[in-house]
Short mmCIF file of C-alpha atoms in Angstrom, two decimals:
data_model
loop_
_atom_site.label_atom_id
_atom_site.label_comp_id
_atom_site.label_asym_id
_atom_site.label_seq_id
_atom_site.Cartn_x
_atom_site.Cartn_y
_atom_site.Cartn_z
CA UNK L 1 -104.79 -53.54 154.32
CA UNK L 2 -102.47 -52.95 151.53
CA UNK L 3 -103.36 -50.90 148.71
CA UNK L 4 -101.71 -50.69 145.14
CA UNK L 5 -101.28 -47.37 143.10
CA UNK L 6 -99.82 -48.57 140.05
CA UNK L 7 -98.32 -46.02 137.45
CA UNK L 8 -97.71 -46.30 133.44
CA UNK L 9 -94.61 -44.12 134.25
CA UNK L 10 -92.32 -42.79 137.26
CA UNK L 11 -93.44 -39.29 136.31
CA UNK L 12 -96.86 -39.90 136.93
CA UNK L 13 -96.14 -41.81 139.52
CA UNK L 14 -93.69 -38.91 140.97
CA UNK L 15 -96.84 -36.04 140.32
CA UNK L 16 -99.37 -38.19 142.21
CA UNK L 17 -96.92 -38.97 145.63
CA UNK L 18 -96.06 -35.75 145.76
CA UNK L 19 -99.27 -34.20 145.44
CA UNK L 20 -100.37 -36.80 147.82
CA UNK L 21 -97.83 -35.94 150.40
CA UNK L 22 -98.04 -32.07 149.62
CA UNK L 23 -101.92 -32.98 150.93
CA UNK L 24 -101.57 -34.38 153.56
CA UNK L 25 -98.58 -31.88 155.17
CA UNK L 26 -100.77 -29.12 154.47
CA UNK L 27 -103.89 -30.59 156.43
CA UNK L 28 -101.88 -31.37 158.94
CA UNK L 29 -100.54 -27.93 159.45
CA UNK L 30 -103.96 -26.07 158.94
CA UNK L 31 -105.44 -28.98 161.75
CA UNK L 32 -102.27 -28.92 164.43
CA UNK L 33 -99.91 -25.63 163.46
CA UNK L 34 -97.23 -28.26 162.27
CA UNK L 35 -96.41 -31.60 160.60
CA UNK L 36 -94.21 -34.76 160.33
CA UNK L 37 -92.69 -36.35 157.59
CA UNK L 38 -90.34 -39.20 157.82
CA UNK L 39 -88.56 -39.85 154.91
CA UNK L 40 -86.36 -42.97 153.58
CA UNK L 41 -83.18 -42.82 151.30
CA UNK L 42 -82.81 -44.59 148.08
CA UNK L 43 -83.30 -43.28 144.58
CA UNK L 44 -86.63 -44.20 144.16
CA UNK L 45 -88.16 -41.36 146.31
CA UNK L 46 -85.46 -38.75 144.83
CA UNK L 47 -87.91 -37.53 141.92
CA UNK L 48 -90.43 -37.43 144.77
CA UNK L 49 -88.06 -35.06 147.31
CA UNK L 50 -87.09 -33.10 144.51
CA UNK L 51 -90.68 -32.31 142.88
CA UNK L 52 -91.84 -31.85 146.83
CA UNK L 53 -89.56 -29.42 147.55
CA UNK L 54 -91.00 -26.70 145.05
CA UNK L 55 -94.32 -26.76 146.47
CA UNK L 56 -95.24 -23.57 148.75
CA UNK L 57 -95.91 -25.18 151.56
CA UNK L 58 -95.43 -23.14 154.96
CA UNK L 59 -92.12 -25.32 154.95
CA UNK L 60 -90.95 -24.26 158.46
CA UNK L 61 -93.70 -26.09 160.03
CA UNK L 62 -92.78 -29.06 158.56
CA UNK L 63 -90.48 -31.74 161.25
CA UNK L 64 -88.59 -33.52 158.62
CA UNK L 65 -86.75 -36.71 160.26
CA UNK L 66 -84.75 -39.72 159.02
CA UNK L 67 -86.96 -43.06 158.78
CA UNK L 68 -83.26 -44.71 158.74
CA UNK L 69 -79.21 -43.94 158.95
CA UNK L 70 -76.07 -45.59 158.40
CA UNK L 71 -73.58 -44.67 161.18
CA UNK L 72 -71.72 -42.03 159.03
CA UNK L 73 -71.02 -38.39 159.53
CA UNK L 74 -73.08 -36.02 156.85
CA UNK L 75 -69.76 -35.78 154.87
CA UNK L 76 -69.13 -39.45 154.57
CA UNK L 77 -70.51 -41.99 151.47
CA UNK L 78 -73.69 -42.80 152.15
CA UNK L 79 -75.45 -40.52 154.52
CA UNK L 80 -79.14 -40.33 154.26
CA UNK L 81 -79.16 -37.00 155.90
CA UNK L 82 -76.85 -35.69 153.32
CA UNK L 83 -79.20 -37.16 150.42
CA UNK L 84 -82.30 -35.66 152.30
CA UNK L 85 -80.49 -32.50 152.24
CA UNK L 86 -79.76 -32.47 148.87
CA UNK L 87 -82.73 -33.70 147.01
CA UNK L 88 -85.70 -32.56 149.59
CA UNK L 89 -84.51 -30.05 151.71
CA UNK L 90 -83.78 -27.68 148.69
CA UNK L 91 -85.92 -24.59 147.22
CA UNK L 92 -89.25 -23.87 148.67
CA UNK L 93 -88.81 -27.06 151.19
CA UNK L 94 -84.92 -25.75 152.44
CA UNK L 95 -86.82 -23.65 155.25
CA UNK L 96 -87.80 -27.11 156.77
CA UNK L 97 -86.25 -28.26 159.92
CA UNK L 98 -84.73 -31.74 159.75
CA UNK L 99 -83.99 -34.46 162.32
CA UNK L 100 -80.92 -36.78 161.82
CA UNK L 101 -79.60 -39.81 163.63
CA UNK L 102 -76.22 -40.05 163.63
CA UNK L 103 -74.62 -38.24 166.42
CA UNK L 104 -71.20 -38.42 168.68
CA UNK L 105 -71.42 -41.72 169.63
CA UNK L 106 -69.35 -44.12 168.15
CA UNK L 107 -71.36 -46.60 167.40
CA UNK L 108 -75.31 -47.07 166.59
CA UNK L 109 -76.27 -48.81 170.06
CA UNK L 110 -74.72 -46.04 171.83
CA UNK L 111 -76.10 -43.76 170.08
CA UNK L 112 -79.15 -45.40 170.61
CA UNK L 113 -80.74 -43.48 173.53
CA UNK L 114 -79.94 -40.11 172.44
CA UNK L 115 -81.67 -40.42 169.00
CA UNK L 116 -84.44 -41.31 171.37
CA UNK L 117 -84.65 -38.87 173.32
CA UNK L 118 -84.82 -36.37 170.22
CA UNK L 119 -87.10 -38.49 168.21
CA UNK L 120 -89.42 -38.60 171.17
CA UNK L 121 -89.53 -34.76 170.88
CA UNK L 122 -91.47 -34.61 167.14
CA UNK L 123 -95.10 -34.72 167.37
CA UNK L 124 -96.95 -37.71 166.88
CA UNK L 125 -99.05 -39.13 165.39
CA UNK L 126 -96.42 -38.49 162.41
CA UNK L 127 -98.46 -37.23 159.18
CA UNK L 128 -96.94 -39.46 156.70
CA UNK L 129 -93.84 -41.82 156.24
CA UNK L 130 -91.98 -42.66 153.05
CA UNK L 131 -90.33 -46.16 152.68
CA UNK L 132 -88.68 -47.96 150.16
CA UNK L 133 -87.80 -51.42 149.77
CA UNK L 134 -84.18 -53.15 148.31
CA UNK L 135 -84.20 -56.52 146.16
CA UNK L 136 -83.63 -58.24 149.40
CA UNK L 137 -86.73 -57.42 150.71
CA UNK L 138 -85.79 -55.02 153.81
CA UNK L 139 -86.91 -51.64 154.17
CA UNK L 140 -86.29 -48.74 156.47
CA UNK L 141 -83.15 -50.60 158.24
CA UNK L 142 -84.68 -53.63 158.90
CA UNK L 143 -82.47 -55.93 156.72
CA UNK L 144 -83.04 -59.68 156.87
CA UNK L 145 -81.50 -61.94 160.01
CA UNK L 146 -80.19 -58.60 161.59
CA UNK L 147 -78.47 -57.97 164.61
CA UNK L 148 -81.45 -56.75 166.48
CA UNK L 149 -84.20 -56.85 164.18
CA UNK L 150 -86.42 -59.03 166.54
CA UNK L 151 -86.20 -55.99 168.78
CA UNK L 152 -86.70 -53.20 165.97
CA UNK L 153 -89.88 -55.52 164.59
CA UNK L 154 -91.49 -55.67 168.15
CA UNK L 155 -95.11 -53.31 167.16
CA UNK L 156 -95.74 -53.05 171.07
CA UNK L 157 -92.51 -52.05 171.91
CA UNK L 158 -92.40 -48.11 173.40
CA UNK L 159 -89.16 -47.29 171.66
CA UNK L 160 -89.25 -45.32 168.66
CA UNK L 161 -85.18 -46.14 167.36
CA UNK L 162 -83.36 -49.34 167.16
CA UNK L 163 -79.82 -49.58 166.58
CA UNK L 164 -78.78 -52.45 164.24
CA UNK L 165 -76.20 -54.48 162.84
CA UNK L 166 -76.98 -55.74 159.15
CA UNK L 167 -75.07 -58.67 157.84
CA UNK L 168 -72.57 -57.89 155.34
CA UNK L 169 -74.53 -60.33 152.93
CA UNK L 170 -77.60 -58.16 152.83
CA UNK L 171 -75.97 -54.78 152.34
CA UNK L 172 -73.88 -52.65 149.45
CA UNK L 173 -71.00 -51.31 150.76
CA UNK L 174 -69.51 -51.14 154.10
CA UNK L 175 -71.80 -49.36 156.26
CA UNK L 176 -73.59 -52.27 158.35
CA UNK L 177 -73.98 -50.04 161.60
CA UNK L 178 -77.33 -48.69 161.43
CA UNK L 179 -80.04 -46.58 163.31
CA UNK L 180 -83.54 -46.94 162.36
CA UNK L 181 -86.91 -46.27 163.49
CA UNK L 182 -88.95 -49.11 164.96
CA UNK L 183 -91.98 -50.72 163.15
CA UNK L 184 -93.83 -49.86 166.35
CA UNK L 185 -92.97 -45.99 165.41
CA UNK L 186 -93.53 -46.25 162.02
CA UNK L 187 -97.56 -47.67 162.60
CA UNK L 188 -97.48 -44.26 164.20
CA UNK L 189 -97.87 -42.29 160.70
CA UNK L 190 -101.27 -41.45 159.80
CA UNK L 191 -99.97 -42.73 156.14
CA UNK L 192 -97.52 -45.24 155.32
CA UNK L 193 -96.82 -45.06 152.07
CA UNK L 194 -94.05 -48.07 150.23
CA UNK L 195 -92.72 -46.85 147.03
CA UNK L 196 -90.38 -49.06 144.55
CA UNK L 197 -90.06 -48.97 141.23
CA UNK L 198 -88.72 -51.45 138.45
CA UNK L 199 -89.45 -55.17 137.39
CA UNK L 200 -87.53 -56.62 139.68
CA UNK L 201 -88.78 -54.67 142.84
CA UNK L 202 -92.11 -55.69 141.42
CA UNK L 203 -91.27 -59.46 141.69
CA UNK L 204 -89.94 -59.04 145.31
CA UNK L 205 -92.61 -57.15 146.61
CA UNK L 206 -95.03 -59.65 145.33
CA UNK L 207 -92.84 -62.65 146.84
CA UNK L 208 -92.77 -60.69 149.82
CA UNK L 209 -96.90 -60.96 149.80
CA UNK L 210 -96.40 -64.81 149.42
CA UNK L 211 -94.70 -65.42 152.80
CA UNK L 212 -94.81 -64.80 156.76
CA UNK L 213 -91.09 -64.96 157.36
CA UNK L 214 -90.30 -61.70 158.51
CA UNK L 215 -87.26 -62.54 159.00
CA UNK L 216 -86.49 -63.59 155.81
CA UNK L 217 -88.34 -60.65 153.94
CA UNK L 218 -88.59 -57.61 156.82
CA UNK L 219 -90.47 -55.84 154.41
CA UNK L 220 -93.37 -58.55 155.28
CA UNK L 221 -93.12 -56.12 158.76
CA UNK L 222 -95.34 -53.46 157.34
CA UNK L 223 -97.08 -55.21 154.23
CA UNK L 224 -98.56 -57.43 156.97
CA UNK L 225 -99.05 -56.31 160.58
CA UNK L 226 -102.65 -55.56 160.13
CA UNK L 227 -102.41 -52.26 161.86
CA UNK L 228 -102.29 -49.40 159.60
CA UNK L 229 -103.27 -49.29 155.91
CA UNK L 230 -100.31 -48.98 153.17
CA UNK L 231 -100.41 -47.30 150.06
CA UNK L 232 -97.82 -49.20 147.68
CA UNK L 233 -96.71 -46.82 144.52
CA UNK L 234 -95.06 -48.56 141.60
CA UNK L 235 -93.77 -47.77 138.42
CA UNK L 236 -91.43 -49.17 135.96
#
């Protein structure tokens, strides 16, 4: 159920995903009053969140939320809130209200039942969900051996956030306290759609095809659970 839009370029690719996404916001606003997007980090989708936020879309009925967060305050290194706000949540899209994760807890599973509680307030199902995916195969937070990523990977489980701890290993940086969605809320988006660019991510997104170790490669989570259809964009 995985389907492969493959671009010459990353600004064709970066036209057609956020045309696509313009779409599909707009239809669901015109069919419910309001939309969903969830939206990953990384600087893949930037171009995306940047070319999406010019587009006159009744913005304010848009629910913008975090697919993912590492445990930092919006001023800190890192924050995907911050780069959400800065690439996406600019021009024509700054109207749009936007859902975070971190709050005043001090850590992630603390945290965890608040950033519940609001995430269980956006309407479902969610319109469309970005992702990305690092050379170590995780996406959203779902990094490989985890602290709870048995949990976050569970797609019957009724919770829609996960706290997790990533292993030091897998990550850049610092920051391995982490909130993200479960793959049990992401299989909630009308459209999942996986975007990576380069050679490389190209290689590990085909290894990650090869395998069942979920584990191992998380992003194997979505490419393979047979649920939902995903849309994977690539470019070099």
């Amino acid at each position: 159920m995985v389907e492969e839009k493959f671009f010459a370029d990353r600004q064709r690719l970066t036209l057609a995903l956020a045309n696509e996404c313009a779409a599909v916001l707009h239809a669901g606003i015109k069919a419910n009053g309001q939309a969903t997007f969830l939206v990953s980090g990384g600087s893949s989708p930037e171009p995306v969140y940047r070319e999406l936020s010019r587009r006159p879309l009744p913005w304010q009925n848009v629910n913008v939320a975090l697919v993912d967060e590492r445990w930092v305050e919006k001023e800190e290194a890192g924050s995907n809130l911050a780069f959400i706000s800065n690439s996406l949540l600019q021009n024509e899209a700054a109207k749009a209200p936007c859902l975070g994760m971190k709050n005043a807890a001090a850590t992630p599973a603390e945290g965890e039942a608040d950033c519940e509680r609001a995430y269980q307030e956006l309407p479902r199902p969610y319109d469309v969900c970005i992702l990305g995916m690092g050379n170590d195969g995780h996406t959203a937070s779902f990094f490989p051996y985890a602290e709870g990523l048995d949990d976050a990977l569970d797609a019957k489980s009724e919770k829609l956030c996960k706290a997790i701890t990533a292993k030091q290993s897998a990550v850049t940086g610092v920051h391995t306290e982490r909130m993200t969605l479960t793959l049990s809320a992401i299989l909630q988006a009308k459209e999942i759609k996986l975007l990576i660019t380069g050679e490389e991510k190209l290689k590990v997104y085909r290894q990650a095809l090869l395998g069942d170790d979920e584990q191992e490669m998380p992003v194997r989570s979505i490419l393979k659970q047979g649920l939902k259809p995903v849309t994977v964009y690539w470019a070099p």
